[in-house]
Amino acid sequence: CKVKEVYTGIAGAHIKSKDSNGMVVVREKEVTEYDVARAIEAANATPISADDQILHTLVQEFIVDGQDGVKEPIGMDAKRREVKVHLVTGAVTAVQNIVKCVHRCGLEVVDLVLQPLASGYAVLTEDEKDVGVCLVDIGGGTTDIAVFTQGAIRHTAVIPIAGDQLTSDIGIALRTSTQDAEEIKIRYGVALQQLADPEEMIVVPGVGDRPDTELSRQTLAGFIQPRVEEIFQKVQEELVRSGYEKLLRAGIVLTGGSAAMPGMTQLGEEIFHNTVKLGVPHYEGNLRDIVRNPRYSTAMGLLLEGVAQKQRGLKVQSPATFKQILARMRAWFGKNF
């Protein structure tokens, strides 16, 4: 079975977000799907830059005749209703370039999904989203934040520092290639220096005809910890600015490729003064040992969103089932790992 359509994640410094409201007077006594659509359309009418386009309109809550906190208004009697949404926008050129790249691979883009939103589908529970949680997705180029409370997304943000910067720091400090720095980061990196073994030595490949060198794993951690602290401090500043810092009863969930580094959760708790855990995709099938890795959180979330859209009857006409998709993943992993 050949893959023809894909769900694609999107992230980057061009991503912006804002809250918006939309209000309509209900035409009939009961609220209908049409009324909901009109209210959301009104919320979408908020001005945005001509260089941006709306990627997501994420409903936070409905207000029916002054009663707030309504999650499902259809069928309720009302004269006036309002919707609160969280709008996520992205640069038009960035979106066009992603779609063009996928098209050149012979595939069609069914939907673009904000990466921390996709990761949240895979690693967060409904209880966590309800009581308040912040997902911190540490990717390669950016660290993406998504805050959930009362079952809805409340805030998103992008920090332009992530795993690639850690690799660059290691390469510069150790005077080695980017490829070797990345391998050293993955195999030996520790985010909290006090947890690293001072007796364990690491061989650093020389560049060109320069000889190899050695350093302790604890010394390596000394190059990594300041950058991770900077990332977490910027996340904390964003949480304070958003006003949700004190509303995260489920704490912070770290995911993404760099999140699995030893010491990440411990250092996070020191900076956030809250509970911090590693988030991995919720999956208990045959691929559990491979899939339950934070580096695959976004990919698994995109799969789940595709299945959810199929079940809602949106966009996808005849995609494979979730089991069929996982079977393809199993075959792909078998060939490539």
XYZ file of C-alpha atoms in Angstrom:
337
model
C 0.000 0.000 0.000
C 1.555 3.284 -1.118
C 1.368 6.408 1.043
C -0.191 9.261 -0.927
C -1.212 11.765 1.759
C 0.502 12.984 4.914
C -0.094 15.092 7.983
C 2.829 17.455 8.423
C 4.089 19.140 11.574
C 4.970 22.819 11.540
C 7.039 24.866 13.984
C 9.568 27.671 13.930
C 10.187 31.228 15.036
C 7.555 32.465 12.548
C 4.736 30.834 14.564
C 2.568 33.308 16.506
C -0.548 32.954 18.611
C -3.278 35.119 20.107
C -6.647 34.750 21.806
C -9.800 35.936 20.067
C -13.554 36.086 20.686
C -16.484 35.653 18.342
C -20.138 36.444 19.151
C -23.373 35.768 17.280
C -27.076 36.110 17.952
C -28.673 32.671 17.660
C -31.334 32.546 14.945
C -33.291 29.630 16.380
C -34.165 28.805 19.968
C -31.564 26.029 20.172
C -27.883 26.421 19.360
C -27.012 24.520 16.177
C -23.788 23.475 14.470
C -24.339 26.375 12.086
C -24.394 28.822 15.018
C -21.130 27.367 16.312
C -19.542 27.718 12.878
C -20.704 31.359 12.630
C -19.219 32.218 16.016
C -15.889 30.595 15.136
C -15.887 32.427 11.812
C -16.418 35.692 13.687
C -13.460 34.885 15.956
C -11.329 34.207 12.875
C -12.062 37.709 11.596
C -9.502 39.234 13.974
C -6.813 41.186 12.060
C -3.509 39.407 11.363
C -0.482 40.365 9.302
C -0.772 39.978 5.540
C 2.384 37.847 5.725
C 0.701 35.305 8.030
C -2.126 32.817 7.727
C -4.256 31.060 10.338
C -3.132 27.482 10.967
C -5.432 26.577 13.856
C -8.546 27.971 15.484
C -8.569 26.131 18.807
C -11.784 26.469 20.797
C -11.241 27.185 24.491
C -14.825 27.586 25.682
C -18.295 28.804 24.767
C -20.326 31.442 26.597
C -24.084 30.957 26.299
C -26.251 33.886 27.451
C -23.527 34.916 29.889
C -22.832 31.396 31.186
C -19.149 30.691 30.616
C -17.202 27.442 30.660
C -19.574 25.642 28.269
C -17.778 22.961 26.244
C -20.672 21.663 24.125
C -23.380 24.261 23.447
C -25.251 22.485 20.625
C -28.841 21.848 21.680
C -28.837 24.434 24.472
C -31.488 27.162 24.499
C -29.883 30.569 24.002
C -30.299 33.960 22.399
C -26.678 35.012 22.316
C -23.533 32.999 22.356
C -19.838 33.674 22.289
C -16.782 31.538 21.629
C -13.267 32.030 22.965
C -10.543 30.641 20.725
C -6.763 30.457 20.528
C -5.520 31.372 17.055
C -2.205 29.991 15.804
C -0.695 31.673 12.755
C 2.335 30.969 10.599
C 4.218 32.760 7.856
C 2.636 32.213 4.445
C 6.028 31.616 2.833
C 6.993 29.001 5.443
C 3.729 27.143 4.883
C 4.156 27.289 1.116
C 7.715 25.963 1.329
C 6.665 22.998 3.486
C 3.829 22.103 1.124
C 6.109 22.491 -1.902
C 8.734 20.222 -0.321
C 6.150 17.517 0.389
C 4.717 17.813 -3.134
C 8.174 17.257 -4.583
C 8.228 13.939 -2.729
C 5.084 12.919 -4.593
C 2.796 13.379 -1.586
C -0.194 15.547 -0.750
C -0.457 17.511 2.513
C -3.786 16.718 4.162
C -3.211 19.105 7.049
C -0.513 21.125 8.785
C -0.444 20.658 12.568
C 1.466 22.761 15.080
C 4.144 20.423 16.422
C 3.617 20.955 20.184
C -0.097 20.446 19.603
C 0.615 17.138 17.856
C 3.014 16.104 20.620
C 0.337 16.916 23.176
C -2.058 14.494 21.471
C 0.515 11.730 21.946
C 1.905 12.316 25.439
C -0.645 14.211 27.555
C -3.660 12.733 29.322
C -7.062 14.396 29.463
C -6.673 14.726 33.242
C -3.410 16.631 32.806
C -5.002 18.986 30.293
C -7.922 19.527 32.648
C -5.982 20.404 35.824
C -3.279 22.431 34.056
C -0.075 21.336 32.331
C 2.686 22.842 30.220
C 4.167 20.765 27.409
C 7.744 21.725 26.511
C 8.776 20.156 23.200
C 12.558 20.458 22.783
C 13.209 19.877 19.114
C 16.206 20.620 16.936
C 15.752 24.261 15.972
C 13.128 25.454 18.464
C 11.651 24.704 21.860
C 7.864 24.841 21.577
C 5.474 25.466 24.473
C 1.800 24.574 24.806
C -0.197 25.316 27.971
C -3.463 23.501 28.692
C -6.018 24.179 31.443
C -9.648 23.113 31.833
C -9.226 20.721 28.923
C -8.321 23.399 26.359
C -5.167 24.959 24.979
C -4.571 28.378 26.507
C -1.158 29.523 25.353
C 1.507 28.616 22.805
C 4.979 30.036 22.271
C 8.213 29.336 20.418
C 11.739 29.732 21.822
C 14.486 29.744 19.150
C 16.954 27.681 21.200
C 16.923 23.883 21.301
C 18.902 20.726 20.575
C 20.854 22.097 17.605
C 22.277 24.844 19.819
C 23.411 22.226 22.350
C 25.193 20.371 19.547
C 26.819 23.598 18.361
C 28.021 24.417 21.893
C 29.604 20.973 22.229
C 31.254 21.196 18.811
C 32.762 24.604 19.587
C 33.898 23.675 23.105
C 35.449 20.366 22.056
C 36.686 21.560 18.649
C 35.086 18.674 16.834
C 32.726 18.267 13.891
C 28.979 18.839 14.129
C 28.332 15.163 13.382
C 30.659 13.995 16.160
C 29.272 16.625 18.548
C 25.735 15.344 17.912
C 26.796 11.752 18.606
C 28.602 12.782 21.792
C 25.514 14.698 22.941
C 23.230 11.721 22.362
C 25.526 9.077 23.879
C 27.114 10.955 26.772
C 25.177 14.173 27.362
C 23.973 14.992 30.894
C 21.986 18.148 31.630
C 22.861 18.403 35.335
C 26.595 18.384 35.988
C 26.375 16.917 39.482
C 24.794 13.746 38.046
C 27.671 13.074 35.620
C 30.460 10.634 36.492
C 33.772 12.532 36.833
C 35.698 9.273 36.310
C 34.061 8.320 32.999
C 36.214 9.497 30.104
C 34.997 10.311 26.595
C 37.086 10.188 23.417
C 36.576 13.248 21.213
C 37.462 12.668 17.538
C 39.885 15.211 16.128
C 39.103 17.265 13.037
C 41.197 16.539 9.942
C 44.627 15.250 10.952
C 44.356 16.520 14.520
C 44.670 13.838 17.230
C 41.753 12.614 19.325
C 41.364 14.092 22.805
C 39.713 12.984 26.031
C 37.568 14.645 28.651
C 35.370 13.498 31.519
C 31.636 13.125 31.181
C 31.241 15.641 34.000
C 33.270 18.212 32.067
C 31.010 17.638 29.056
C 27.982 18.253 31.272
C 29.533 21.583 32.221
C 29.194 22.694 28.594
C 25.604 21.446 28.331
C 24.006 22.605 31.589
C 24.224 26.398 31.015
C 22.396 26.141 27.685
C 19.663 23.902 29.113
C 19.281 26.350 32.002
C 18.867 29.157 29.466
C 16.144 27.224 27.630
C 14.255 26.475 30.841
C 14.604 30.046 32.113
C 13.109 31.363 28.882
C 10.250 28.874 29.214
C 9.699 30.069 32.785
C 9.705 33.704 31.651
C 7.101 32.853 29.018
C 4.909 31.113 31.590
C 5.090 34.122 33.905
C 4.286 36.468 31.017
C 1.297 34.336 30.003
C -0.163 34.343 33.512
C -0.461 30.539 33.707
C 2.626 29.847 35.825
C 0.612 29.191 39.014
C -2.143 27.176 37.301
C -0.102 24.117 36.311
C -1.196 21.525 38.856
C 0.069 18.712 36.608
C 3.423 20.456 36.251
C 5.723 20.450 33.243
C 6.001 17.652 30.677
C 9.205 17.538 28.618
C 9.261 15.817 25.243
C 11.184 15.973 21.967
C 14.538 14.533 20.961
C 16.671 16.334 23.567
C 14.246 15.807 26.455
C 15.485 12.268 27.157
C 18.944 13.483 28.157
C 19.745 12.411 31.747
C 19.297 15.221 34.248
C 16.689 17.137 32.241
C 13.798 16.576 34.642
C 15.932 17.213 37.739
C 17.290 20.489 36.355
C 13.793 21.440 35.231
C 12.403 21.030 38.748
C 15.139 23.296 40.110
C 14.184 26.072 37.690
C 10.402 25.680 37.401
C 9.793 24.902 41.097
C 7.175 22.420 39.916
C 7.003 18.737 39.092
C 8.678 17.839 35.804
C 8.382 14.533 33.966
C 9.463 13.052 30.654
C 6.573 12.667 28.206
C 6.571 9.694 25.829
C 3.852 8.585 23.387
C 1.066 6.520 24.939
C 1.330 3.263 23.026
C 1.283 -0.349 24.254
C 1.535 -2.318 20.980
C 4.306 -4.383 19.436
C 6.378 -1.305 18.630
C 6.347 -0.153 22.252
C 10.135 -0.301 22.759
C 10.693 1.882 19.695
C 7.717 4.232 19.720
C 7.742 5.116 23.429
C 10.551 7.592 22.885
C 10.134 11.378 23.200
C 11.762 11.910 19.799
C 8.676 10.330 18.176
C 6.056 12.325 20.098
C 5.214 14.657 17.217
C 5.087 11.830 14.659
C 2.748 9.771 16.834
C 0.600 12.827 17.486
C 0.243 13.442 13.751
C -0.904 9.837 13.299
C -3.450 10.231 16.079
C -4.751 13.479 14.581
C -5.163 11.757 11.222
C -7.176 8.964 12.816
C -9.268 11.498 14.767
C -10.057 13.464 11.613
C -11.109 10.270 9.870
C -13.432 9.415 12.751
C -14.901 12.933 12.601
C -15.350 12.562 8.847
C -13.056 15.485 8.084
C -10.660 15.923 5.187
C -9.538 12.303 4.806
C -11.577 10.233 2.383
C -9.943 6.812 2.613
C -6.811 6.745 4.766
C -5.360 3.647 6.350
C -6.474 2.663 9.815
C -4.211 3.308 12.788
C -3.171 -0.371 12.866
C -2.270 -0.284 9.181
C -0.228 2.871 9.700
C 1.647 1.253 12.577
C 2.283 -1.815 10.413
C 3.945 0.449 7.867
C 5.999 2.046 10.629
C 7.092 -1.413 11.787
C 8.246 -2.273 8.258
C 10.067 1.048 7.926
C 11.878 0.657 11.249
C 12.823 -2.887 10.263
C 14.528 -1.619 7.114
C 16.224 1.408 8.635
C 17.291 0.292 12.143
